[in-house]
Short mmCIF file of C-alpha atoms in Angstrom, two decimals:
data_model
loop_
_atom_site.label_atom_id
_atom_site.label_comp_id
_atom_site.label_asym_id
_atom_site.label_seq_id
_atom_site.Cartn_x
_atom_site.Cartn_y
_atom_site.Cartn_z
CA UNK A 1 105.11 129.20 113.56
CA UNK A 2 105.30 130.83 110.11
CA UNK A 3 108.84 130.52 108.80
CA UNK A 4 110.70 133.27 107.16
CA UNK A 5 111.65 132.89 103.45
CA UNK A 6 115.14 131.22 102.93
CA UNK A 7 117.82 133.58 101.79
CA UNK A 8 117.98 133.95 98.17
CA UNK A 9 121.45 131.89 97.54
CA UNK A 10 119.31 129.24 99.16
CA UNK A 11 116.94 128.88 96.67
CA UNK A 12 117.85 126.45 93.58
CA UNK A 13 116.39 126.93 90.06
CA UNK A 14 113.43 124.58 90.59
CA UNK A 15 112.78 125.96 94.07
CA UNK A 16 113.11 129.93 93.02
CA UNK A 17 110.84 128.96 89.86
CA UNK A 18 107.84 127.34 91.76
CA UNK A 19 108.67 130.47 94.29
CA UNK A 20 108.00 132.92 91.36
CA UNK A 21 104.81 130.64 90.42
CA UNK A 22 103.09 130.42 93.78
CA UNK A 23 103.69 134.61 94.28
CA UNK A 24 101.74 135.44 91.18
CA UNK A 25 98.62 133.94 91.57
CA UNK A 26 98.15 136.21 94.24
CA UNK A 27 94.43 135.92 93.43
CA UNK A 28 94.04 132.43 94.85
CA UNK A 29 92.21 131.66 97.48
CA UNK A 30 93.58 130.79 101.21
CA UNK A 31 92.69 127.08 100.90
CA UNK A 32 94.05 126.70 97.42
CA UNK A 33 96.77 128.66 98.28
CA UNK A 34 97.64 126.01 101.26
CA UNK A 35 96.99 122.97 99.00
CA UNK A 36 99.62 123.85 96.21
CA UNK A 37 101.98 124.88 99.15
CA UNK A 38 101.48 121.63 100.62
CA UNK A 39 101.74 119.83 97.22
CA UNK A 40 105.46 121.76 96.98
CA UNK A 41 106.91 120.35 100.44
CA UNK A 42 107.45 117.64 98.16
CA UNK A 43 110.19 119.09 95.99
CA UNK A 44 113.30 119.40 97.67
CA UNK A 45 116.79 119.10 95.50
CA UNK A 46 118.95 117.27 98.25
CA UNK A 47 118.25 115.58 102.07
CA UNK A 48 119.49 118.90 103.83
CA UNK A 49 117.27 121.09 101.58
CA UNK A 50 115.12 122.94 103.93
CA UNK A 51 112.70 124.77 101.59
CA UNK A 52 110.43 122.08 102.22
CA UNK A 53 110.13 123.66 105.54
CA UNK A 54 109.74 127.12 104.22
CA UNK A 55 106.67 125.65 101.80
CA UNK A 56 105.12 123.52 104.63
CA UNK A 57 105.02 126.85 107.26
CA UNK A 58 103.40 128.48 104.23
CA UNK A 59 100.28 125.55 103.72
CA UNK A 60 99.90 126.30 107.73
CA UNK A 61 99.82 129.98 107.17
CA UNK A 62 97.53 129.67 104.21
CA UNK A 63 95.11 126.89 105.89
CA UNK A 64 95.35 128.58 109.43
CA UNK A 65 94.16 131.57 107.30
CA UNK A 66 90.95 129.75 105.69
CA UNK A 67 89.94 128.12 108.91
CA UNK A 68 91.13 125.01 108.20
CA UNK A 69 92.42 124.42 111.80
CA UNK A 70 88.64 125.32 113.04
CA UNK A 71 86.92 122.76 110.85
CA UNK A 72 85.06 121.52 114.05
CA UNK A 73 83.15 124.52 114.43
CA UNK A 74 81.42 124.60 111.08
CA UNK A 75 78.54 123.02 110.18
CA UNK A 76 78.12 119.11 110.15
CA UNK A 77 78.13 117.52 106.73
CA UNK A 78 79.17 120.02 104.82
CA UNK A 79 81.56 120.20 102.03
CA UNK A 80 83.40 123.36 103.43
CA UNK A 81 84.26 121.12 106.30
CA UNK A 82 85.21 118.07 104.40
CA UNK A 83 87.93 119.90 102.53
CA UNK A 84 88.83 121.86 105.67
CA UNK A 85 89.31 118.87 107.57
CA UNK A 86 91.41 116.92 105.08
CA UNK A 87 93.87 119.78 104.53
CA UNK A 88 93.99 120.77 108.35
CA UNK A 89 95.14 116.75 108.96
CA UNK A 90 96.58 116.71 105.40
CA UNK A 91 99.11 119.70 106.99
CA UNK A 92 99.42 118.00 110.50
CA UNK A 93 100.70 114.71 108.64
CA UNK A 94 103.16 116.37 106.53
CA UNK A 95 104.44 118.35 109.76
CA UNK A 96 105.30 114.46 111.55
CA UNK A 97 106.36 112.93 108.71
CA UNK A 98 109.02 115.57 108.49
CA UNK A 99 110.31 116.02 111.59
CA UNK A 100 110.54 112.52 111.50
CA UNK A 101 112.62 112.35 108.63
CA UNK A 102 114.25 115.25 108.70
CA UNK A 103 114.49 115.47 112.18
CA UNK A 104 112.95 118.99 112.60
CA UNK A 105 110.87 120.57 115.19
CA UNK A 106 107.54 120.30 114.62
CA UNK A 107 105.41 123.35 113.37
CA UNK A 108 101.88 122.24 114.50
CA UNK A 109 102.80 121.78 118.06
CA UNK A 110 100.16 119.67 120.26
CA UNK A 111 98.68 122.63 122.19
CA UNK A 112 98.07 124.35 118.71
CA UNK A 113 95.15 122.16 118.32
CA UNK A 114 92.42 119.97 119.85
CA UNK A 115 93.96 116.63 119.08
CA UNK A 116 91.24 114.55 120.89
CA UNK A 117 89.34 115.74 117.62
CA UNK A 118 89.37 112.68 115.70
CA UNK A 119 91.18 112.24 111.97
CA UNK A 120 90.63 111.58 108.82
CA UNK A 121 88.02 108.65 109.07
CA UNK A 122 86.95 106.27 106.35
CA UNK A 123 83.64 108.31 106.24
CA UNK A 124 85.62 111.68 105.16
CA UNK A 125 87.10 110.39 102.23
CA UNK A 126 84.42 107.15 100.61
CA UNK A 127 83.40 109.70 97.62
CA UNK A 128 86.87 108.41 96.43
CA UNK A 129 86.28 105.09 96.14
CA UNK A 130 84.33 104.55 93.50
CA UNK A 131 85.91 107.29 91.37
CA UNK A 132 89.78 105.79 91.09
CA UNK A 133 90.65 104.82 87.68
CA UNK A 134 94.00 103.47 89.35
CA UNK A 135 92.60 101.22 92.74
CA UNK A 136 89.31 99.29 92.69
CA UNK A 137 87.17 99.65 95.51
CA UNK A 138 88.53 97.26 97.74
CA UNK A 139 91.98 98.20 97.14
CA UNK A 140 91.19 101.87 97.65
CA UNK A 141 89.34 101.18 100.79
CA UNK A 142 92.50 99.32 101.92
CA UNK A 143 94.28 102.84 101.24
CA UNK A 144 92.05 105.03 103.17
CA UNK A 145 91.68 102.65 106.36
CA UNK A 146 95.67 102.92 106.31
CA UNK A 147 95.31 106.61 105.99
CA UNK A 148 93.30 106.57 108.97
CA UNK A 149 95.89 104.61 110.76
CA UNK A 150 98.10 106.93 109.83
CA UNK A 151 96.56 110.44 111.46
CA UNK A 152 96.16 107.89 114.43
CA UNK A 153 99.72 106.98 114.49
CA UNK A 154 100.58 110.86 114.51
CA UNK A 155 98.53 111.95 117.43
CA UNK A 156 100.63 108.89 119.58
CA UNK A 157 103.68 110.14 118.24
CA UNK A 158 103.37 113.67 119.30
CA UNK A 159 105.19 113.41 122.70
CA UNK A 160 107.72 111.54 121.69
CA UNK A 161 108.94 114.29 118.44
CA UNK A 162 108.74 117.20 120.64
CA UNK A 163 111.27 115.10 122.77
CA UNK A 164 113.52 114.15 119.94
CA UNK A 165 113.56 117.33 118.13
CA UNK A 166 112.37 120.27 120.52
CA UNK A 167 111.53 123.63 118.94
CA UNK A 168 114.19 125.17 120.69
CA UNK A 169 117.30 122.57 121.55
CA UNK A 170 119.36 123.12 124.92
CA UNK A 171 119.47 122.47 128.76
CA UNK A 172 116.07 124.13 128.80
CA UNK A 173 114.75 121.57 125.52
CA UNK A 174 111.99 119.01 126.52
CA UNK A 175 115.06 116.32 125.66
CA UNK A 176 116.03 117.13 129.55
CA UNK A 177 112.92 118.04 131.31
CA UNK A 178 110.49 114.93 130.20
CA UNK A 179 110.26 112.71 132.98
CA UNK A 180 110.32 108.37 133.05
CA UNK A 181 106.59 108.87 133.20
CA UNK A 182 106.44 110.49 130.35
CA UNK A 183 108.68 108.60 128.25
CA UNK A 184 106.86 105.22 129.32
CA UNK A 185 103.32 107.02 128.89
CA UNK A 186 104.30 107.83 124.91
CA UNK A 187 105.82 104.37 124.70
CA UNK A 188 102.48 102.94 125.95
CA UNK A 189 100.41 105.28 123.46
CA UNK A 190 102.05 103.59 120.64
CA UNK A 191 101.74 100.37 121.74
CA UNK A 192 98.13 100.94 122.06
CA UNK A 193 98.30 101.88 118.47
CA UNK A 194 99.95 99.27 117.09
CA UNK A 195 97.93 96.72 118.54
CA UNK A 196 94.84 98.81 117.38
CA UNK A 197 96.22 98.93 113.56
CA UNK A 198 97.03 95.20 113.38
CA UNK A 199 93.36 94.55 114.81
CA UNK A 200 91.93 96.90 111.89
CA UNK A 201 94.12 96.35 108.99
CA UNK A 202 93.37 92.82 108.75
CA UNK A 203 93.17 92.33 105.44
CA UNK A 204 90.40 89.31 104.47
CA UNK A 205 90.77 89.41 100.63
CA UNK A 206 92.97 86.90 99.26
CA UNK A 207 95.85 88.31 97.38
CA UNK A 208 95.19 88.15 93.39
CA UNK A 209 97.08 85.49 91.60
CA UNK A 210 99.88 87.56 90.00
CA UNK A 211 101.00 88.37 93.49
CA UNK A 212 101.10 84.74 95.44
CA UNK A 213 104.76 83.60 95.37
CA UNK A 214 105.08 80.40 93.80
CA UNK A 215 107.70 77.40 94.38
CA UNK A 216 109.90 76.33 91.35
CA UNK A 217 108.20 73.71 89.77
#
């Protein structure tokens, strides 16, 4: 679903600036052009500012557009798909996280993709762990093992959005039509994760001295 630009009273100063921005490099290219779209869902004014929504639809556009949603067809091991991949999943975690809390429908609905692909795995992102000049290693492997989690969290939590925030609310919503079954197989689904996340996020390293809490003396 590619939503239509907000109305121009809409748009606040920083919002109509980056607007302005993103429109003249009309030279970029479809994958860039999704990243820096993505990057803006970030910048919104207020809690009921919707642009966010407006800059999301426009990273699906833009990645849809590159291919990004078809990463599985390219070739194996290549860059192309590496960068595909992340943005495809980079878009579908942005799309939960705000219709989760922003309570919106979502825009990358589960039939709009093949989510029995799986997600962003340790293995797609371990050029970045020796290359932080913020997280060592073991910290940043920490980070991408909970951004694995994460895209696994968001595939179980599909069924239960569309319920909560159907694209199109009413007596004919999903809110009305999902059945017990349904609501007890999405509860079970995260349950399943849950107990899968605590089993791999086990963390073995012992915490380093600056963080252990320490009784008066």
């Amino acid at each position: 679903m590619y939503q239509s630009k907000p109305s121009e009273e809409k748009w606040n100063g920083g919002s109509r600036n980056s607007k302005t921005l993103f429109d003249l490099e009309e030279h970029r290219d479809s994958v860039r052009s999704a990243q820096v779209a993505l990057m803006l869902t970030f910048y919104a004014v207020t809690i009921d500012d919707a642009t966010n929504s407006y800059w999301l639809s426009t990273a699906i556009h833009y990645a849809r557009m590159g291919g990004a949603d078809q990463y599985q067809t390219k070739g194996p091991g290549t860059e192309r798909k590496a960068t595909l991949k992340r943005l495809w999943w980079c878009c579908i975690l942005r799309d939960r996280i705000m219709a989760l809390g922003h309570r919106r429908p979502l825009q990358i609905r589960p039939t709009d993709f093949d989510f029995s692909q799986p997600g962003l795995l340790e293995d797609d992102i371990e050029d970045e762990i020796h290359g932080s000049r913020v997280y060592d290693p073991e910290t940043k492997t920490v980070l991408l093992r909970l951004v694995a989690s994460l895209c696994e969290l968001v595939v179980a939590m599909n069924g239960i959005l569309e319920l909560c925030y159907p694209l199109r609310p009413g007596p004919e919503s999903n809110r009305n039509g999902c059945s017990s079954q349904e609501l007890r197989d999405s509860f079970s689904r995260l349950d399943e994760w849950h107990q899968s996340a605590v089993a791999k996020l086990q963390i073995s390293a012992r915490l380093p001295d600056m963080y252990v809490l320490r009784k008066p003396v």
